[in-house]
Amino acid sequence: MRRQLKFFLVSASIFILVCFVIFLVNETVTLVGLAKSIDPLFGWITLGFLLTVYFVFLAVPVLTFLSMPKALRPPKDQESAAYGEYLSQLRPRLKKNPLLKGIGLKFKTKDDINECFKVLDEQADKIIKKTASSVFLTTGISQNGRLDGLMVFLTMTGMVWKVAKIYNQRPSLREMFQLYANVAVTTFVATEIEELDVAEQLEPIIGPVLGGSALSAIPGSRVVVNVVTNSILDGSMNAFLVCRVGVITRRYFGYTREESRSVLRRMASAEAGTMLLSISLTSAKAISDAIWRASKKYALKTPAKVGSAAAGKAGDAASFLKGKARKLIYGEETDGEGEQEQGPPPAPEQEPQT
């Protein structure tokens, strides 16, 4: 049973990676075709640029992975001789880590080792949160499924490489395979989030709430609220997926992972949700402020345009009525604008008296 389950998981991972490659080729063809529609030379330049980016983002992690030493995992029994051997191999590796220089630790006691792990984990969390915040903003504003998927893939690939450099050790090939399978799945999900049309699903909820608030007096406020809500939810879902992949990456490359894969997935989801809370506070405010400023500028420009057009039309109407009035009173012939004035008609001639 265990072999069958392992075979199924490996087959599913291979299938996901193959589908991801097909997806990447399809998106590349679409972008290159769009560039060629502008100019054929621009299309070839776009193709070369994308191929270079793909090579860099895929080759650099592979080369980094191969150059790293094998991962050290702590034995379960901390009183055994194997644990002492583990510490003897771990200390020189931690001393060479540039992130741990100058923190005042001697790398001798277990407390020193645990403090080193804490410092490295904090550095990894900073990278994960920064990456997730970037994905939150870009995907929340762009609202383009295909472009979102490409940005998420490139951003997560760079994140994996940065986190790997922090710990300076490589996990097993199976763990790397599972890690990039998670990256592929996250990219697929990012392309489909925009198709959910969250704003349309939430409109029955937002409508009554907005109707009873002061915002209902502002014209177009419901549209703005729907756009802001959709952007924030799209960005937050993508950011959550990036945080989850980041936590899995940290666990795979870190020094303290002992849990099974199922436990790791649950822990990654829970920790990603905690990270998302701190990210969404700043990112959601940035998105809502950007949309509000854009809508405010448009709202200020629109009345000015309407007012100038109305003033022009009112002037034309006044001139027309003025000309018609003069024609009725004095019998004058005016031009189209009614601007010609010929004064009152001459007095009638008096007949000579006999």
Coordinates of C-alpha atoms in Angstrom, one line a residue:
M1 CA 0.0 0.0 0.0
R2 CA 2.8 2.4 0.9
R3 CA 4.6 1.7 -2.4
Q4 CA 1.4 2.3 -4.4
L5 CA 0.8 5.6 -2.6
K6 CA 4.4 6.6 -3.2
F7 CA 4.1 5.7 -6.9
F8 CA 0.9 7.7 -7.2
L9 CA 2.4 10.8 -5.5
V10 CA 5.5 10.7 -7.7
S11 CA 3.3 10.2 -10.9
A12 CA 1.1 13.1 -9.8
S13 CA 4.1 15.3 -9.3
I14 CA 5.6 14.4 -12.7
F15 CA 2.2 15.1 -14.3
I16 CA 2.0 18.5 -12.6
L17 CA 5.5 19.5 -13.7
V18 CA 4.8 18.4 -17.3
C19 CA 1.5 20.4 -17.3
F20 CA 3.4 23.4 -15.9
V21 CA 6.0 23.2 -18.7
I22 CA 3.1 23.1 -21.2
F23 CA 1.5 26.1 -19.5
L24 CA 4.8 28.0 -19.6
V25 CA 5.3 27.3 -23.3
N26 CA 1.7 28.4 -24.0
E27 CA 2.1 31.7 -22.1
T28 CA 5.4 32.4 -23.9
V29 CA 3.8 31.8 -27.3
T30 CA 1.0 34.2 -26.3
L31 CA 3.3 37.0 -25.1
V32 CA 5.6 36.6 -28.1
G33 CA 2.6 36.7 -30.5
L34 CA 1.4 39.9 -28.8
A35 CA 4.9 41.4 -29.2
K36 CA 5.1 40.4 -32.9
S37 CA 1.7 42.0 -33.6
I38 CA 3.4 45.3 -32.6
D39 CA 6.6 44.7 -34.5
P40 CA 8.3 41.4 -35.7
L41 CA 11.7 42.5 -34.3
F42 CA 10.1 43.3 -31.0
G43 CA 8.7 39.7 -30.9
W44 CA 12.1 38.1 -31.4
I45 CA 13.5 40.4 -28.7
T46 CA 10.7 39.4 -26.3
L47 CA 11.4 35.7 -27.1
G48 CA 15.1 36.0 -26.4
F49 CA 14.4 37.9 -23.2
L50 CA 11.9 35.4 -21.9
L51 CA 14.2 32.4 -22.7
T52 CA 17.1 34.2 -20.9
V53 CA 14.9 34.8 -17.8
Y54 CA 13.7 31.2 -17.8
F55 CA 17.3 29.9 -18.0
V56 CA 18.5 32.2 -15.2
F57 CA 15.6 31.4 -12.9
L58 CA 15.9 27.7 -13.4
A59 CA 19.6 27.2 -13.8
V60 CA 20.7 29.4 -10.9
P61 CA 18.8 27.4 -8.3
V62 CA 20.1 24.1 -9.8
L63 CA 23.7 25.3 -9.7
T64 CA 23.2 26.6 -6.2
F65 CA 21.6 23.3 -5.1
L66 CA 24.5 21.3 -6.4
S67 CA 27.1 23.5 -4.8
M68 CA 25.6 23.3 -1.3
P69 CA 26.6 20.7 1.2
K70 CA 24.3 17.9 2.1
A71 CA 21.6 18.7 4.7
L72 CA 22.2 17.9 8.3
R73 CA 19.2 16.5 10.2
P74 CA 19.2 16.2 14.0
P75 CA 18.6 12.7 15.4
K76 CA 15.6 12.2 17.5
D77 CA 17.6 11.1 20.6
Q78 CA 19.5 14.2 21.7
E79 CA 21.4 12.1 24.3
S80 CA 22.9 9.7 21.8
A81 CA 26.3 9.7 20.2
A82 CA 24.8 10.5 16.9
Y83 CA 23.6 13.8 18.2
G84 CA 27.1 14.7 19.4
E85 CA 28.4 13.9 15.9
Y86 CA 25.6 16.0 14.4
L87 CA 26.7 19.0 16.5
S88 CA 30.3 18.6 15.6
Q89 CA 29.4 18.8 11.9
L90 CA 27.0 21.6 12.4
R91 CA 29.2 24.0 14.3
P92 CA 31.7 24.7 11.5
R93 CA 28.9 25.2 9.0
L94 CA 27.2 27.8 11.2
K95 CA 30.5 29.6 11.9
K96 CA 31.0 30.1 8.1
N97 CA 27.5 31.5 7.7
P98 CA 27.9 35.3 7.1
L99 CA 24.5 36.0 8.7
L100 CA 25.7 34.7 12.0
K101 CA 28.9 36.6 12.2
G102 CA 29.0 39.4 14.8
I103 CA 26.1 38.2 16.9
G104 CA 28.3 37.2 19.9
L105 CA 27.7 33.4 20.0
K106 CA 30.3 30.8 20.6
F107 CA 28.4 27.9 18.9
K108 CA 29.2 25.5 21.8
T109 CA 26.0 25.0 23.8
K110 CA 22.6 23.9 22.6
D111 CA 21.2 27.3 23.5
D112 CA 23.7 28.9 21.1
I113 CA 22.8 26.5 18.3
N114 CA 19.1 27.2 18.9
E115 CA 19.7 30.9 18.8
C116 CA 21.5 30.5 15.5
F117 CA 18.5 28.7 14.1
K118 CA 16.2 31.5 15.3
V119 CA 18.3 34.1 13.6
L120 CA 18.3 32.2 10.3
D121 CA 14.6 31.6 10.5
E122 CA 13.9 35.3 11.1
Q123 CA 16.0 36.2 8.0
A124 CA 14.1 33.6 5.9
D125 CA 10.7 34.9 7.2
K126 CA 11.7 38.5 6.1
I127 CA 12.4 37.2 2.6
I128 CA 9.1 35.3 2.5
K129 CA 7.1 38.2 3.7
K130 CA 8.7 40.6 1.3
T131 CA 8.1 38.3 -1.6
A132 CA 4.5 37.7 -0.6
S133 CA 3.9 41.5 -0.1
S134 CA 5.2 42.1 -3.6
V135 CA 3.0 39.4 -5.1
F136 CA 0.0 40.8 -3.1
L137 CA 0.5 44.3 -4.7
T138 CA 1.3 43.2 -8.2
T139 CA -1.4 40.6 -8.6
G140 CA -4.0 42.6 -6.8
I141 CA -3.5 45.6 -9.1
S142 CA -2.9 43.8 -12.4
Q143 CA -6.0 41.6 -12.4
N144 CA -4.6 39.5 -15.2
G145 CA -4.6 35.7 -14.7
R146 CA -1.9 34.8 -17.2
L147 CA 0.4 37.7 -16.2
D148 CA -0.2 37.0 -12.5
G149 CA 0.9 33.4 -13.0
L150 CA 4.1 34.4 -14.7
M151 CA 4.9 36.9 -12.0
V152 CA 4.2 34.4 -9.3
F153 CA 6.4 31.8 -10.9
L154 CA 9.4 34.1 -11.3
T155 CA 9.0 35.6 -7.9
M156 CA 8.7 32.3 -6.1
T157 CA 11.7 30.8 -8.0
G158 CA 13.8 33.8 -6.8
M159 CA 12.5 33.3 -3.2
V160 CA 13.5 29.7 -3.1
W161 CA 17.0 30.6 -4.2
K162 CA 17.3 33.3 -1.6
V163 CA 16.1 31.1 1.3
A164 CA 18.4 28.3 0.2
K165 CA 21.4 30.7 0.5
I166 CA 20.5 31.5 4.1
Y167 CA 20.9 27.9 5.3
N168 CA 23.6 26.9 2.9
Q169 CA 22.6 23.3 2.7
R170 CA 20.6 21.2 0.2
P171 CA 17.7 18.9 0.9
S172 CA 17.3 15.6 -0.9
L173 CA 16.3 15.4 -4.6
R174 CA 12.9 14.1 -3.6
E175 CA 12.3 17.2 -1.4
M176 CA 13.4 19.5 -4.1
F177 CA 11.0 17.7 -6.5
Q178 CA 8.2 18.2 -4.1
L179 CA 9.1 21.8 -3.5
Y180 CA 9.0 22.7 -7.2
A181 CA 5.8 20.8 -7.6
N182 CA 4.3 23.1 -5.0
V183 CA 5.7 26.1 -7.0
A184 CA 4.0 24.7 -10.1
V185 CA 0.7 24.2 -8.4
T186 CA 0.8 27.7 -6.9
T187 CA 1.4 29.1 -10.3
F188 CA -1.5 27.3 -11.8
V189 CA -3.8 28.5 -9.0
A190 CA -2.6 32.1 -9.4
T191 CA -3.7 32.0 -13.1
E192 CA -7.2 30.9 -12.2
I193 CA -7.9 33.2 -9.2
E194 CA -8.8 36.1 -11.5
E195 CA -11.5 33.9 -13.1
L196 CA -13.4 33.4 -9.9
D197 CA -14.9 36.9 -10.2
V198 CA -14.9 37.4 -6.4
A199 CA -16.5 40.9 -6.7
E200 CA -19.6 39.5 -8.4
Q201 CA -20.0 36.8 -5.7
L202 CA -19.6 39.4 -2.9
E203 CA -21.9 42.1 -4.5
P204 CA -25.0 40.7 -2.7
I205 CA -23.2 41.2 0.6
I206 CA -21.5 44.5 -0.1
G207 CA -24.7 46.1 -1.6
P208 CA -26.8 46.1 1.6
V209 CA -23.9 47.0 3.8
L210 CA -22.9 49.9 1.5
G211 CA -26.5 51.0 1.2
G212 CA -26.8 51.7 4.9
S213 CA -23.6 53.6 5.2
A214 CA -22.6 57.2 4.4
L215 CA -20.7 56.0 1.3
S216 CA -24.0 55.3 -0.5
A217 CA -24.4 59.1 -1.0
I218 CA -21.2 59.2 -3.1
P219 CA -21.9 58.4 -6.8
G220 CA -20.0 55.3 -8.0
S221 CA -19.0 54.2 -4.5
R222 CA -20.3 50.7 -5.0
V223 CA -18.1 50.2 -8.1
V224 CA -15.0 51.4 -6.3
V225 CA -15.7 49.2 -3.3
N226 CA -16.2 46.2 -5.5
V227 CA -12.9 46.9 -7.3
V228 CA -11.0 47.3 -4.1
T229 CA -12.5 44.2 -2.6
N230 CA -11.7 42.1 -5.6
S231 CA -8.1 43.4 -5.8
I232 CA -7.5 42.8 -2.1
L233 CA -9.0 39.2 -2.2
D234 CA -7.0 38.3 -5.3
G235 CA -3.8 39.6 -3.9
S236 CA -4.3 38.0 -0.5
M237 CA -5.0 34.6 -2.0
N238 CA -1.8 34.8 -4.1
A239 CA 0.2 36.1 -1.1
F240 CA -1.1 33.2 1.0
L241 CA 0.1 30.6 -1.5
V242 CA 3.5 32.3 -1.8
C243 CA 3.8 32.3 2.0
R244 CA 2.9 28.6 2.1
V245 CA 5.6 27.7 -0.4
G246 CA 8.1 29.9 1.4
V247 CA 7.4 28.1 4.7
I248 CA 7.9 24.7 3.0
T249 CA 11.1 26.0 1.5
R250 CA 12.4 27.1 4.9
R251 CA 11.5 23.8 6.4
Y252 CA 13.2 21.8 3.6
F253 CA 16.4 23.8 3.7
G254 CA 16.5 24.4 7.5
Y255 CA 18.2 22.4 10.2
T256 CA 15.4 21.4 12.5
R257 CA 12.8 19.6 10.3
E258 CA 11.6 16.4 11.9
E259 CA 7.9 16.2 11.0
S260 CA 6.3 14.1 8.3
R261 CA 5.2 15.6 5.0
S262 CA 1.5 15.7 6.0
V263 CA 2.3 17.5 9.2
L264 CA 4.6 19.8 7.3
R265 CA 1.8 20.8 4.9
R266 CA -0.6 21.6 7.8
M267 CA 2.0 23.6 9.6
A268 CA 2.9 25.5 6.5
S269 CA -0.7 26.4 5.9
A270 CA -1.2 27.6 9.5
E271 CA 2.0 29.6 9.5
A272 CA 1.2 31.1 6.1
G273 CA -2.1 32.3 7.5
T274 CA -0.3 34.0 10.4
M275 CA 2.1 35.7 8.0
L276 CA -0.8 36.9 5.8
L277 CA -2.3 38.8 8.6
S278 CA 0.7 41.1 9.0
I279 CA 1.2 41.4 5.2
S280 CA -2.5 42.2 4.4
L281 CA -2.6 45.2 6.8
T282 CA 0.0 47.2 4.8
S283 CA -0.6 45.8 1.3
A284 CA -4.4 46.1 1.4
K285 CA -4.1 49.7 2.5
A286 CA -1.7 50.4 -0.3
I287 CA -4.0 48.9 -2.9
S288 CA -7.1 50.7 -1.6
D289 CA -5.3 54.0 -1.4
A290 CA -4.0 53.7 -5.0
I291 CA -7.5 52.8 -6.3
W292 CA -9.1 55.6 -4.3
R293 CA -6.6 58.2 -5.5
A294 CA -7.2 57.1 -9.1
S295 CA -11.0 57.2 -8.8
K296 CA -10.8 60.6 -7.0
K297 CA -8.7 62.1 -9.8
Y298 CA -11.2 60.8 -12.3
A299 CA -14.1 62.1 -10.3
L300 CA -12.5 65.6 -10.2
K301 CA -11.8 65.7 -13.9
T302 CA -15.2 64.5 -15.0
P303 CA -17.3 67.4 -13.5
A304 CA -14.9 69.9 -14.9
K305 CA -15.3 68.4 -18.4
V306 CA -19.0 68.2 -18.0
G307 CA -19.3 71.7 -16.6
S308 CA -17.3 73.3 -19.5
A309 CA -19.3 71.4 -22.1
A310 CA -22.6 72.5 -20.4
A311 CA -21.4 76.1 -20.2
G312 CA -20.7 76.0 -23.9
K313 CA -24.0 74.5 -24.8
A314 CA -25.8 77.0 -22.5
G315 CA -24.0 79.9 -24.3
D316 CA -25.1 78.6 -27.7
A317 CA -28.7 78.2 -26.5
A318 CA -28.7 81.8 -25.1
S319 CA -27.4 83.2 -28.3
F320 CA -30.0 81.3 -30.3
L321 CA -32.9 82.5 -28.1
K322 CA -31.6 86.0 -28.2
G323 CA -31.6 86.0 -32.0
K324 CA -35.1 84.6 -32.2
A325 CA -36.4 87.2 -29.7
R326 CA -34.9 90.1 -31.8
K327 CA -36.4 88.6 -34.9
L328 CA -39.9 88.5 -33.4
I329 CA -39.7 92.0 -32.0
Y330 CA -37.9 93.9 -34.7
G331 CA -38.2 91.6 -37.6
E332 CA -34.4 91.4 -37.9
E333 CA -32.5 88.7 -39.9
T334 CA -29.7 87.3 -37.8
D335 CA -27.0 84.8 -38.6
G336 CA -26.8 81.3 -37.0
E337 CA -25.4 82.6 -33.8
G338 CA -27.8 85.6 -33.4
E339 CA -25.0 88.0 -32.7
Q340 CA -25.7 90.7 -35.4
E341 CA -27.6 93.7 -34.0
Q342 CA -29.0 96.4 -36.4
G343 CA -30.8 98.6 -33.9
P344 CA -34.5 99.6 -33.8
P345 CA -36.4 100.1 -37.1
P346 CA -36.6 103.7 -38.6
A347 CA -39.6 105.9 -37.7
P348 CA -42.3 106.1 -40.4
E349 CA -42.2 109.2 -42.7
Q350 CA -44.9 111.9 -42.0
E351 CA -47.0 113.0 -44.9
P352 CA -46.8 116.7 -45.8
Q353 CA -49.7 118.9 -44.7
T354 CA -51.8 120.6 -47.4

